[in-house]
Tab-separated table of C-alpha atoms in Angstrom:
chain	number	residue	atom	x	y	z
A	790	MET	CA	117.433	8.182	145.983
A	791	LYS	CA	117.845	4.449	145.661
A	792	LYS	CA	118.364	1.962	148.431
A	793	GLU	CA	121.817	1.274	146.994
A	794	ASP	CA	122.717	4.975	147.393
A	795	LEU	CA	121.630	4.872	150.976
A	796	TYR	CA	123.622	1.710	151.615
A	797	GLU	CA	126.721	3.248	150.043
A	798	SER	CA	126.356	6.362	152.155
A	799	PHE	CA	127.024	4.222	155.219
A	800	GLN	CA	130.611	4.177	153.951
A	801	SER	CA	130.923	7.727	155.257
A	802	ILE	CA	130.404	6.789	158.875
A	803	ASP	CA	133.366	8.129	160.795
A	804	ASP	CA	136.174	5.840	161.886
A	805	ASP	CA	135.617	6.451	165.574
A	806	MET	CA	132.075	5.099	165.360
A	807	LEU	CA	133.142	2.059	163.359
A	808	GLU	CA	135.871	1.490	165.897
A	809	ARG	CA	133.386	1.817	168.736
A	810	SER	CA	131.136	-0.785	167.148
A	811	GLU	CA	134.107	-3.111	166.596
A	812	GLN	CA	135.175	-2.830	170.205
A	813	ALA	CA	131.655	-3.402	171.466
A	814	PHE	CA	131.303	-6.316	169.068
A	815	ARG	CA	134.389	-7.985	170.487
A	816	ARG	CA	133.606	-6.973	174.033
A	817	ASN	CA	130.070	-8.285	173.827
A	818	ALA	CA	130.961	-11.514	172.093
A	819	PRO	CA	129.475	-14.518	173.875
A	820	LYS	CA	132.450	-14.805	176.146
A	821	PRO	CA	132.520	-13.406	179.640
A	822	TRP	CA	135.451	-11.139	178.900
A	823	LYS	CA	135.320	-9.028	181.975
A	824	LYS	CA	134.784	-11.927	184.290
A	825	MET	CA	137.678	-13.729	182.686
A	826	ILE	CA	139.972	-10.795	183.041
A	827	ALA	CA	138.906	-10.322	186.591
A	828	ILE	CA	139.698	-13.930	187.288
A	829	ALA	CA	143.003	-13.556	185.558
A	830	ALA	CA	143.881	-10.822	187.974
A	831	SER	CA	142.709	-12.541	191.100
A	832	LEU	CA	143.918	-16.013	190.242
A	833	CYS	CA	147.318	-14.584	189.619
A	834	ILE	CA	147.190	-13.663	193.237
A	835	LEU	CA	145.627	-16.928	194.371
A	836	ALA	CA	148.237	-18.906	192.557
A	837	ALA	CA	151.263	-16.874	193.238
A	838	GLY	CA	150.472	-16.176	196.820
A	839	ALA	CA	152.216	-12.860	196.666
A	840	LEU	CA	152.408	-10.089	194.160
A	841	GLY	CA	156.164	-10.244	194.186
A	842	VAL	CA	156.111	-13.533	192.317
A	843	MET	CA	154.899	-11.936	189.156
A	844	ARG	CA	155.434	-8.582	187.658
A	845	LEU	CA	153.660	-8.933	184.327
A	846	SER	CA	155.899	-6.592	182.456
A	847	GLY	CA	156.781	-7.580	178.921
A	848	SER	CA	157.092	-11.247	179.825
A	849	PRO	CA	154.074	-12.693	181.583
A	850	PHE	CA	156.015	-13.764	184.590
A	851	ASP	CA	159.131	-12.714	186.290
A	852	GLY	CA	160.853	-13.077	189.615
A	853	THR	CA	161.038	-16.116	191.831
A	854	GLU	CA	160.622	-19.307	189.884
A	855	THR	CA	158.674	-22.169	191.368
A	856	GLU	CA	158.114	-25.593	189.884
A	857	ASN	CA	154.879	-24.575	188.267
A	858	GLU	CA	156.193	-21.325	186.941
A	859	SER	CA	159.160	-22.688	185.122
A	860	SER	CA	157.511	-22.654	181.721
A	861	ALA	CA	156.336	-19.113	182.144
A	862	ALA	CA	159.400	-17.483	183.543
A	863	ALA	CA	161.450	-17.860	180.403
A	864	GLU	CA	160.794	-19.280	176.999
A	865	PRO	CA	163.222	-22.169	176.610
A	866	ASP	CA	164.623	-23.165	173.274
A	867	HIS	CA	162.327	-25.841	171.858
A	868	LYS	CA	163.951	-26.237	168.445
A	869	ASP	CA	165.219	-29.720	169.152
A	870	GLU	CA	161.970	-31.044	170.576
A	871	GLN	CA	159.752	-33.404	168.662
A	872	GLY	CA	156.382	-31.943	167.766
A	873	VAL	CA	155.044	-28.433	167.752
A	874	TRP	CA	155.896	-26.006	170.516
A	875	ILE	CA	153.120	-23.508	171.210
A	876	PRO	CA	154.649	-20.549	172.994
A	877	GLN	CA	153.075	-19.119	176.083
A	878	ILE	CA	150.701	-16.239	175.501
A	879	GLN	CA	152.242	-12.889	176.200
A	880	LEU	CA	149.894	-10.702	178.162
A	881	PRO	CA	149.604	-7.469	176.182
A	882	GLU	CA	151.381	-4.397	177.368
A	883	SER	CA	148.850	-2.116	175.822
A	884	THR	CA	145.681	-2.945	173.987
A	885	ASP	CA	145.457	0.282	172.033
A	886	ASP	CA	145.166	-0.381	168.339
A	887	ASP	CA	145.791	-4.023	168.977
A	888	MET	CA	143.755	-7.065	168.086
A	889	SER	CA	145.271	-8.862	171.043
A	890	THR	CA	142.405	-7.605	173.199
A	891	ASP	CA	140.742	-10.810	172.114
A	892	MET	CA	143.417	-12.715	173.955
A	893	LEU	CA	142.298	-11.354	177.271
A	894	SER	CA	139.721	-14.044	177.897
A	895	LEU	CA	142.073	-15.880	180.128
A	896	VAL	CA	142.969	-17.063	183.585
A	897	VAL	CA	146.397	-17.315	185.092
A	898	TYR	CA	146.732	-20.167	187.566
A	899	GLN	CA	149.888	-21.717	188.960
A	900	GLY	CA	151.978	-20.159	186.248
A	901	ARG	CA	149.849	-21.428	183.377
A	902	ILE	CA	147.624	-19.327	181.159
A	903	TYR	CA	144.220	-20.810	180.432
A	904	THR	CA	142.133	-19.379	177.614
A	905	GLN	CA	138.400	-19.677	177.256
A	906	THR	CA	137.061	-22.446	175.065
A	907	GLU	CA	133.632	-24.027	175.251
A	908	ARG	CA	130.597	-22.695	177.079
A	909	PHE	CA	128.111	-25.105	178.568
A	910	ARG	CA	124.647	-23.912	179.565
A	911	ALA	CA	123.029	-26.087	182.219
A	912	LYS	CA	119.417	-25.024	181.457
A	913	LYS	CA	118.813	-24.779	185.182
A	914	LYS	CA	120.039	-22.571	187.980
A	915	ALA	CA	121.659	-25.306	190.018
A	916	ILE	CA	125.337	-25.795	189.328
A	917	PRO	CA	125.910	-29.191	187.687
A	918	GLU	CA	127.832	-30.958	190.413
A	919	ASP	CA	128.848	-33.814	188.153
A	920	ILE	CA	130.963	-31.540	185.980
A	921	ILE	CA	132.561	-29.107	188.344
A	922	GLY	CA	135.176	-30.279	190.779
A	923	GLU	CA	137.134	-28.588	193.507
A	924	TYR	CA	136.452	-24.953	194.274
A	925	ILE	CA	139.612	-22.967	193.693
A	926	GLY	CA	138.597	-19.464	194.534
A	927	GLU	CA	136.342	-16.521	194.022
A	928	ALA	CA	137.623	-14.032	191.534
A	929	VAL	CA	136.756	-10.376	191.603
A	930	GLY	CA	138.429	-7.763	189.451
A	931	SER	CA	138.104	-4.435	187.811
A	932	LEU	CA	140.173	-4.931	184.739
A	933	ASP	CA	138.993	-4.447	181.237
A	934	GLU	CA	140.523	-4.467	177.807
A	935	TRP	CA	142.224	-1.174	178.415
A	936	SER	CA	143.853	-1.947	181.713
A	937	SER	CA	147.538	-1.260	182.014
A	938	GLN	CA	150.114	-3.823	183.111
A	939	ASP	CA	150.113	-2.418	186.625
A	940	GLU	CA	146.404	-3.007	186.920
A	941	TYR	CA	146.815	-6.708	186.219
A	942	ALA	CA	148.576	-6.952	189.516
A	943	THR	CA	146.160	-4.856	191.530
A	944	GLU	CA	144.683	-6.992	194.239
A	945	LEU	CA	140.929	-7.512	193.885
A	946	ALA	CA	139.980	-3.943	193.062
A	947	SER	CA	137.101	-4.847	190.865
A	948	VAL	CA	133.514	-4.912	189.716
A	949	CYS	CA	133.235	-8.434	188.287
A	950	GLU	CA	133.152	-11.827	189.842
A	951	GLY	CA	133.171	-15.540	189.109
A	952	SER	CA	133.708	-18.822	190.912
A	953	VAL	CA	136.609	-20.914	189.691
A	954	TYR	CA	136.616	-24.700	189.838
A	955	THR	CA	138.540	-27.650	188.559
A	956	VAL	CA	136.639	-29.888	186.119
A	957	ASN	CA	135.830	-33.477	187.044
A	958	GLY	CA	137.597	-35.977	184.854
A	959	TYR	CA	140.211	-33.535	183.571
A	960	ASP	CA	143.636	-32.607	184.812
A	961	ARG	CA	143.657	-29.213	186.486
A	962	GLU	CA	146.863	-28.472	184.633
A	963	TYR	CA	144.812	-28.560	181.443
A	964	ARG	CA	141.235	-27.546	182.193
A	965	LEU	CA	139.488	-25.266	184.668
A	966	CYS	CA	136.119	-23.619	184.565
A	967	ILE	CA	134.232	-20.715	185.960
A	968	VAL	CA	130.569	-20.817	186.739
A	969	THR	CA	128.295	-17.865	186.127
A	970	HIS	CA	124.558	-17.437	186.064
A	971	ASP	CA	123.244	-16.019	182.811
A	972	GLN	CA	119.718	-14.974	182.006
A	973	ASN	CA	117.939	-17.209	179.524
A	974	GLU	CA	115.324	-16.113	176.973
A	975	ASN	CA	112.552	-16.521	179.552
A	976	GLY	CA	114.285	-14.226	182.005
A	977	ALA	CA	115.243	-17.052	184.379
A	978	GLU	CA	118.835	-17.731	185.366
A	979	ASP	CA	120.781	-20.706	184.092
A	980	ALA	CA	124.109	-21.889	185.394
A	981	CYS	CA	126.752	-21.519	182.692
A	982	ILE	CA	130.085	-23.244	182.771
A	983	HIS	CA	132.880	-21.545	180.884
A	984	PHE	CA	135.751	-23.902	180.263
A	985	LEU	CA	139.304	-22.630	180.279
A	986	GLU	CA	142.113	-24.640	178.780
A	987	ASN	CA	145.852	-24.418	178.888
A	988	LEU	CA	146.631	-24.546	175.181
A	989	ASN	CA	149.851	-22.579	175.226
A	990	GLY	CA	153.292	-23.057	176.645
A	991	ILE	CA	153.003	-26.704	175.630
A	992	THR	CA	154.481	-29.098	173.083
A	993	LEU	CA	152.208	-31.347	171.048
A	994	GLU	CA	153.705	-34.176	169.071
A	995	LYS	CA	150.838	-36.491	168.218
A	996	GLY	CA	147.068	-36.262	168.317
A	997	LYS	CA	146.920	-38.257	171.505
A	998	ASP	CA	148.862	-35.525	173.338
A	999	LEU	CA	145.827	-33.269	173.039
A	1000	TYR	CA	142.830	-35.513	172.373
A	1001	GLY	CA	144.013	-38.294	174.662
A	1002	GLU	CA	146.022	-37.017	177.593
A	1003	ARG	CA	144.169	-33.745	177.871
A	1004	LEU	CA	140.665	-34.130	176.436
A	1005	HIS	CA	140.183	-37.884	177.014
A	1006	VAL	CA	138.171	-38.159	173.822
A	1007	LYS	CA	138.285	-41.957	173.467
A	1008	GLU	CA	137.319	-42.373	177.085
A	1009	TYR	CA	134.341	-40.018	177.013
A	1010	PHE	CA	133.208	-40.191	173.386
A	1011	GLU	CA	129.502	-40.807	172.956
A	1012	SER	CA	128.356	-39.606	169.515
A	1013	ALA	CA	129.291	-37.346	166.612
A	1014	GLN	CA	127.531	-34.634	164.689
A	1015	TYR	CA	128.678	-32.285	161.954
A	1016	GLN	CA	127.883	-28.854	160.630
A	1017	LEU	CA	128.481	-27.736	157.072
A	1018	HIS	CA	130.997	-24.943	156.786
A	1019	GLU	CA	128.513	-22.564	155.200
A	1020	ASP	CA	126.107	-23.023	158.110
A	1021	TRP	CA	128.970	-22.577	160.561
A	1022	ASP	CA	130.085	-19.445	158.740
A	1023	TRP	CA	126.607	-17.956	158.941
A	1024	GLY	CA	126.066	-18.920	162.535
A	1025	LYS	CA	123.283	-21.369	161.679
A	1026	GLU	CA	123.056	-23.980	164.379
A	1027	LYS	CA	122.183	-26.744	161.994
A	1028	TYR	CA	123.759	-30.018	163.044
A	1029	HIS	CA	123.519	-33.409	161.368
A	1030	ASP	CA	124.095	-36.784	162.928
A	1031	ILE	CA	127.001	-38.517	161.322
A	1032	SER	CA	126.108	-41.627	159.358
A	1033	PRO	CA	126.274	-44.830	161.446
A	1034	ASP	CA	128.289	-46.354	158.590
A	1035	VAL	CA	131.230	-44.152	159.478
A	1036	ASP	CA	133.827	-45.889	161.615
A	1037	MET	CA	134.495	-43.269	164.261
A	1038	ALA	CA	136.692	-45.627	166.272
A	1039	ALA	CA	139.047	-45.980	163.307
A	1040	PHE	CA	139.038	-42.221	162.872
A	1041	LEU	CA	139.975	-41.699	166.517
A	1042	ASP	CA	142.725	-44.314	166.270
A	1043	ASP	CA	144.225	-42.427	163.320
A	1044	LEU	CA	143.744	-39.117	165.094
A	1045	TRP	CA	145.744	-40.458	168.042
A	1046	GLU	CA	148.795	-41.180	165.949
A	1047	ALA	CA	148.589	-38.245	163.546
A	1048	PRO	CA	151.503	-35.786	163.924
A	1049	PHE	CA	150.978	-32.165	164.864
A	1050	THR	CA	152.061	-29.513	162.388
A	1051	ASP	CA	152.056	-25.735	162.345
A	1052	GLU	CA	152.795	-25.325	158.663
A	1053	PRO	CA	151.074	-22.272	157.130
A	1054	MET	CA	147.733	-23.073	155.604
A	1055	ASP	CA	145.377	-21.327	153.266
A	1056	TYR	CA	142.208	-21.087	155.315
A	1057	ASN	CA	140.239	-19.402	152.580
A	1058	ASN	CA	140.938	-21.829	149.799
A	1059	THR	CA	140.787	-25.146	151.603
A	1060	PRO	CA	137.341	-26.724	151.850
A	1061	ARG	CA	136.437	-27.568	155.408
A	1062	THR	CA	133.704	-28.853	157.605
A	1063	HIS	CA	133.032	-29.067	161.334
A	1064	LEU	CA	132.855	-32.200	163.423
A	1065	TYR	CA	131.370	-32.186	166.925
A	1066	LEU	CA	132.355	-35.002	169.226
A	1067	ARG	CA	129.725	-35.212	171.940
A	1068	MET	CA	131.135	-36.497	175.195
A	1069	LYS	CA	129.424	-38.546	177.894
A	1070	ASP	CA	129.899	-35.722	180.399
A	1071	GLY	CA	127.833	-33.368	178.231
A	1072	THR	CA	130.808	-31.455	176.831
A	1073	THR	CA	131.715	-31.206	173.167
A	1074	VAL	CA	135.015	-31.320	171.336
A	1075	GLU	CA	134.725	-29.286	168.149
A	1076	LEU	CA	137.078	-30.090	165.301
A	1077	ASP	CA	137.691	-28.289	162.031
A	1078	LEU	CA	138.319	-30.799	159.262
A	1079	TYR	CA	140.174	-29.554	156.192
A	1080	ALA	CA	140.147	-31.323	152.858
A	1081	ASP	CA	143.946	-31.600	152.893
A	1082	GLY	CA	143.769	-33.854	155.958
A	1083	ARG	CA	144.374	-31.315	158.659
A	1084	VAL	CA	142.264	-31.533	161.780
A	1085	ARG	CA	142.290	-28.533	164.057
A	1086	TYR	CA	140.870	-28.265	167.544
A	1087	GLN	CA	138.479	-25.348	167.217
A	1088	HIS	CA	139.975	-23.520	170.181
A	1089	MET	CA	143.570	-23.959	169.109
A	1090	GLY	CA	145.138	-20.757	167.851
A	1091	GLY	CA	147.128	-20.249	164.663
A	1092	THR	CA	147.660	-23.053	162.209
A	1093	VAL	CA	148.430	-25.772	164.738
A	1094	ALA	CA	146.636	-28.949	163.666
A	1095	VAL	CA	147.227	-32.644	163.224
A	1096	GLN	CA	147.916	-33.898	159.733
A	1097	MET	CA	145.827	-36.981	159.007
A	1098	GLU	CA	146.047	-39.332	156.089
A	1099	GLY	CA	144.243	-42.408	154.886
A	1100	GLU	CA	140.759	-43.810	154.624
A	1101	GLY	CA	139.745	-43.069	158.213
A	1102	PHE	CA	140.003	-39.343	157.657
A	1103	ARG	CA	138.580	-39.353	154.134
A	1104	ASP	CA	135.469	-41.282	155.173
A	1105	VAL	CA	134.726	-38.887	157.991
A	1106	PHE	CA	135.446	-35.799	155.913
A	1107	GLU	CA	133.175	-37.009	153.147
A	1108	ALA	CA	130.415	-37.914	155.599
A	1109	CYS	CA	130.673	-34.455	157.163
A	1110	THR	CA	130.180	-32.627	153.891
A	1111	ARG	CA	126.907	-34.281	152.925
A	1112	GLU	CA	124.070	-31.780	152.658
B	1283	MET	CA	153.008	-8.373	163.375
B	1284	GLU	CA	151.420	-5.112	164.420
B	1285	ASP	CA	149.696	-2.622	162.145
B	1286	LYS	CA	152.487	-0.058	162.250
B	1287	GLN	CA	155.044	-2.634	161.173
B	1288	ILE	CA	152.807	-3.822	158.343
B	1289	ILE	CA	152.288	-0.272	157.104
B	1290	GLU	CA	156.036	0.244	157.236
B	1291	LEU	CA	156.484	-2.788	154.975
B	1292	TYR	CA	154.126	-1.201	152.447
B	1293	TRP	CA	156.149	1.991	152.574
B	1294	GLN	CA	159.334	0.026	151.980
B	1295	ARG	CA	157.560	-1.654	149.024
B	1296	ASP	CA	158.200	-5.010	150.658
B	1297	GLU	CA	155.802	-7.572	149.232
B	1298	SER	CA	155.667	-9.459	152.508
B	1299	ALA	CA	153.320	-6.636	153.572
B	1300	ILE	CA	150.559	-8.390	151.659
B	1301	ARG	CA	151.230	-11.720	153.311
B	1302	GLU	CA	151.262	-10.137	156.761
B	1303	THR	CA	148.043	-8.279	156.001
B	1304	ASP	CA	146.471	-11.513	154.869
B	1305	ILE	CA	147.537	-13.316	158.038
B	1306	ARG	CA	146.197	-10.581	160.295
B	1307	TYR	CA	143.131	-9.436	158.412
B	1308	GLY	CA	142.392	-12.077	155.785
B	1309	ALA	CA	139.539	-13.686	157.683
B	1310	TYR	CA	138.180	-10.303	158.752
B	1311	CYS	CA	138.046	-8.923	155.202
B	1312	TYR	CA	136.713	-12.202	153.881
B	1313	ALA	CA	133.804	-11.997	156.335
B	1314	ILE	CA	132.947	-8.478	155.170
B	1315	ALA	CA	133.063	-9.506	151.515
B	1316	ASN	CA	131.130	-12.684	152.130
B	1317	ASN	CA	128.374	-10.838	153.975
B	1318	ILE	CA	127.823	-8.860	150.797
B	1319	LEU	CA	128.556	-11.411	148.110
B	1320	HIS	CA	127.644	-14.680	149.781
B	1321	SER	CA	130.030	-16.493	147.504
B	1322	ARG	CA	133.359	-17.943	148.502
B	1323	GLU	CA	134.946	-17.447	145.135
B	1324	ASP	CA	133.798	-13.842	144.710
B	1325	SER	CA	134.670	-12.994	148.296
B	1326	GLU	CA	138.165	-14.351	147.918
B	1327	GLU	CA	138.592	-12.382	144.739
B	1328	CYS	CA	137.510	-9.226	146.545
B	1329	VAL	CA	139.952	-9.863	149.359
B	1330	ASN	CA	142.760	-10.270	146.839
B	1331	ASP	CA	141.657	-7.059	145.118
B	1332	THR	CA	141.693	-5.389	148.516
B	1333	TRP	CA	145.354	-6.340	148.975
B	1334	MET	CA	146.104	-5.019	145.512
B	1335	GLN	CA	144.348	-1.718	146.138
B	1336	THR	CA	146.036	-1.388	149.508
B	1337	TRP	CA	149.406	-1.973	147.850
B	1338	ASN	CA	148.611	0.775	145.348
B	1339	THR	CA	147.363	3.179	148.003
B	1340	ILE	CA	150.038	2.864	150.668
B	1341	PRO	CA	152.103	4.920	150.076
B	1342	PRO	CA	151.162	7.739	149.760
B	1343	LYS	CA	148.551	7.020	152.388
B	1344	ARG	CA	149.453	6.063	155.918
B	1345	PRO	CA	146.203	4.908	157.537
B	1346	GLU	CA	145.808	5.428	161.246
B	1347	ARG	CA	143.600	2.368	161.594
B	1348	LEU	CA	144.663	-0.278	159.113
B	1349	GLN	CA	141.784	-2.565	160.020
B	1350	LEU	CA	139.118	0.022	159.190
B	1351	PHE	CA	141.044	1.157	156.134
B	1352	LEU	CA	140.920	-2.409	154.803
B	1353	ALA	CA	137.284	-2.767	155.833
B	1354	ARG	CA	136.282	0.233	153.735
B	1355	ILE	CA	138.198	-0.977	150.680
B	1356	THR	CA	136.742	-4.482	150.962
B	1357	HIS	CA	133.281	-3.072	151.470
B	1358	ASN	CA	133.555	-0.821	148.393
B	1359	LEU	CA	134.960	-3.487	146.150
B	1360	SER	CA	132.425	-6.056	147.298
B	1361	PHE	CA	129.474	-3.771	146.815
B	1362	ASN	CA	130.686	-2.725	143.373
B	1363	LYS	CA	130.968	-6.368	142.464
B	1364	TYR	CA	127.544	-7.023	143.892
B	1365	LYS	CA	126.061	-4.238	141.756
B	1366	ALA	CA	127.711	-5.610	138.639
B	1367	MET	CA	126.289	-9.038	139.426
B	1368	ALA	CA	122.876	-7.673	140.355
B	1369	ALA	CA	122.652	-5.945	136.961
B	1370	LYS	CA	122.531	-9.405	135.475
B	1371	LYS	CA	120.425	-11.126	138.068
B	1372	ARG	CA	118.884	-10.371	141.416
B	1373	GLY	CA	121.377	-10.672	144.229
B	1374	SER	CA	120.935	-12.998	147.120
B	1375	GLY	CA	122.212	-13.424	150.644
B	1376	GLU	CA	122.364	-10.896	153.448
B	1377	ILE	CA	122.888	-7.890	151.215
B	1378	ALA	CA	119.535	-8.374	149.460
B	1379	LEU	CA	117.809	-8.376	152.864
B	1380	VAL	CA	119.777	-5.344	154.033
B	1381	LEU	CA	118.884	-3.365	150.906
B	1382	ASP	CA	115.223	-4.275	151.239
B	1383	GLU	CA	115.269	-3.082	154.814
B	1384	LEU	CA	116.859	0.198	153.783
B	1385	GLU	CA	114.157	0.725	151.206
B	1386	GLU	CA	111.851	1.456	154.147
B	1387	CYS	CA	113.890	4.579	154.829
B	1388	ILE	CA	113.256	5.977	151.384
B	1389	ALA	CA	110.118	7.752	150.222
B	1390	ALA	CA	108.248	5.900	147.471
B	1391	ALA	CA	108.539	8.700	144.910
B	1392	SER	CA	112.092	9.568	145.692
B	1393	ASP	CA	113.621	7.861	142.692
B	1394	THR	CA	112.738	10.654	140.347
B	1395	GLU	CA	114.221	13.938	141.407
B	1396	SER	CA	116.183	13.278	144.519
B	1397	ALA	CA	118.684	16.066	144.305
B	1398	PHE	CA	121.452	15.212	146.671
B	1399	LEU	CA	125.153	14.785	146.647
B	1400	ALA	CA	126.446	11.431	147.737
B	1401	ALA	CA	129.026	13.092	149.950
B	1402	GLU	CA	126.370	15.173	151.660
B	1403	LEU	CA	124.186	12.162	152.263
B	1404	GLY	CA	127.184	10.373	153.721
B	1405	GLN	CA	127.746	13.221	156.165
B	1406	GLU	CA	124.082	13.167	157.055
B	1407	ILE	CA	124.128	9.449	157.780
B	1408	SER	CA	127.273	9.784	159.820
B	1409	SER	CA	125.837	12.526	162.016
B	1410	PHE	CA	122.550	10.636	162.318
B	1411	VAL	CA	124.319	7.540	163.592
B	1412	ARG	CA	126.372	9.678	165.962
B	1413	SER	CA	123.165	11.089	167.441
B	1414	LEU	CA	121.877	7.622	168.325
B	1415	PRO	CA	122.328	5.999	171.724
B	1416	GLU	CA	125.528	3.915	171.659
B	1417	ARG	CA	123.998	0.464	171.490
B	1418	GLU	CA	121.418	1.462	168.905
B	1419	GLY	CA	124.139	3.071	166.793
B	1420	ASN	CA	126.373	0.045	167.075
B	1421	LEU	CA	123.615	-2.322	165.983
B	1422	PHE	CA	122.842	-0.056	163.023
B	1423	ILE	CA	126.496	-0.035	161.973
B	1424	ARG	CA	126.832	-3.807	162.284
B	1425	ARG	CA	123.818	-4.287	160.060
B	1426	TYR	CA	124.213	-1.552	157.452
B	1427	PHE	CA	127.952	-1.072	157.266
B	1428	PHE	CA	129.236	-4.574	157.994
B	1429	THR	CA	126.105	-6.223	156.540
B	1430	GLU	CA	126.097	-8.799	159.292
B	1431	PRO	CA	123.273	-11.317	159.699
B	1432	ILE	CA	120.850	-10.660	162.560
B	1433	THR	CA	121.845	-13.948	164.189
B	1434	VAL	CA	125.493	-12.930	164.330
B	1435	ILE	CA	124.719	-9.484	165.728
B	1436	ALA	CA	122.388	-10.944	168.352
B	1437	LYS	CA	124.996	-13.466	169.419
B	1438	HIS	CA	127.765	-10.902	169.780
B	1439	TYR	CA	125.619	-8.426	171.664
B	1440	ALA	CA	124.014	-11.100	173.852
B	1441	LEU	CA	120.545	-10.034	172.647
B	1442	THR	CA	117.703	-12.005	171.216
B	1443	GLU	CA	117.205	-11.769	167.468
B	1444	ASN	CA	113.855	-10.158	168.099
B	1445	THR	CA	115.429	-7.377	170.155
B	1446	VAL	CA	117.913	-6.680	167.374
B	1447	CYS	CA	115.145	-6.612	164.737
B	1448	VAL	CA	112.996	-4.258	166.799
B	1449	SER	CA	115.914	-1.907	167.457
B	1450	LEU	CA	116.869	-1.810	163.771
B	1451	SER	CA	113.292	-1.242	162.716
B	1452	ARG	CA	112.907	1.714	165.101
B	1453	THR	CA	116.175	3.207	163.928
B	1454	ARG	CA	115.173	2.868	160.280
B	1455	LYS	CA	111.990	4.783	161.037
B	1456	LYS	CA	113.995	7.464	162.789
B	1457	LEU	CA	116.319	7.663	159.795
B	1458	ARG	CA	113.453	8.074	157.416
B	1459	THR	CA	111.996	10.895	159.501
B	1460	HIS	CA	115.437	12.470	159.728
B	1461	LEU	CA	116.008	12.349	155.984
B	1462	GLU	CA	112.544	13.755	155.312
B	1463	LYS	CA	113.195	16.633	157.684
B	1464	GLU	CA	116.518	17.369	155.996
B	1465	GLY	CA	114.817	17.570	152.618
B	1466	TYR	CA	116.172	14.466	150.973
B	1467	PHE	CA	112.762	13.450	149.700
B	1468	ILE	CA	111.030	15.903	147.422
């Protein structure tokens, strides 16, 4: 027997076991799935005030429409709007045989659906008071990836918990966070902040709509690093400081005015690299830079990106591909 | 588009089936191929071959789990390509490490007269993995079926790399004992 024979024999592992490993792989990804789902359930209640406001059947919201729920209650026609309309996430009816389980890392608050983005580890147990803002509520739930629609609206019958806050310096309509305590490699507990952003049910016309109004990049920008795509692909946390010769201010100016597009793109055949904008508040804005000029916010779904042109982009892209 | 709709497109011989498969599973299959081949160009070629083989296989097949169906095809094609490349030069990347690790499960003199049928060995491996505790089995599958790097597995299972390595090492020893007991090494 050769090692290659043994390796090939792993092909015979039954589907149910492969499936089990896939589910566990997604479930155990470094995202607090269950906590998020729990929060989704309880914040629905916090925000709506009564279960009658939302039914979560087919469409995420139904029933009485309040000011904040208008975008969720019905999908308006956005064909005539300038920019790219990103439809509101539809909460899945069933997660059987459905990749949309990954979408469940979310919170519903005041009619908006926030999905998980960055995670920030404080390296200490104390909650970083400078980042978190107003306490919104304590979420406890019992939902998991296989919960039915009815269970989404079950009041606080749960096993998981998390504290939900606004984030200092950001609009609560865009960014929230939950704080958990996770064990570090030494067995001690660190406070972890999981950011949640409302990146759906919105229209984005120019870069400034996202990077300005919502993420305040120019205001908070401190420094930039990059990671080669191969390192990113292999999960190697190898970051390089961007050359001081690169004019980041010019890049951000161009980014502000660049139009959003959702044209299909060939992910596999377009060279790309990863730019990390380190903010003064300790957060990071991660951008995917594609050789064709597209710049995508790492947490943005689909092909939605801004289309950049000119020297500003080319200089940065080139600087971010140096080994 | 959901799996059932995509499969229906294949059955209707609608070429948009390939585009929809690529949108839904392109990155997934690419990751599997790239874990084995560690080459963008070769991995992309394997993904394209996967679409072609899927087109030629559905119909008559109607897979229950399209994702796993594609994973197996990509895995097969990628490993065949790897072997063809390795015949010319030693392979690199994760697959070389994975194969070296698996060598520990094989008796030193087993190259000579190891009388076994590939299908039988496959069944044996499958039942061995089934007998493992869930987490141990999952880690083993991630490493030796999906050929994933230790760092990636550790990250997704919220474990340290050392924990993953220790678990895999113990399971490899168990596998070796199991195969010895079942008479795979003469």
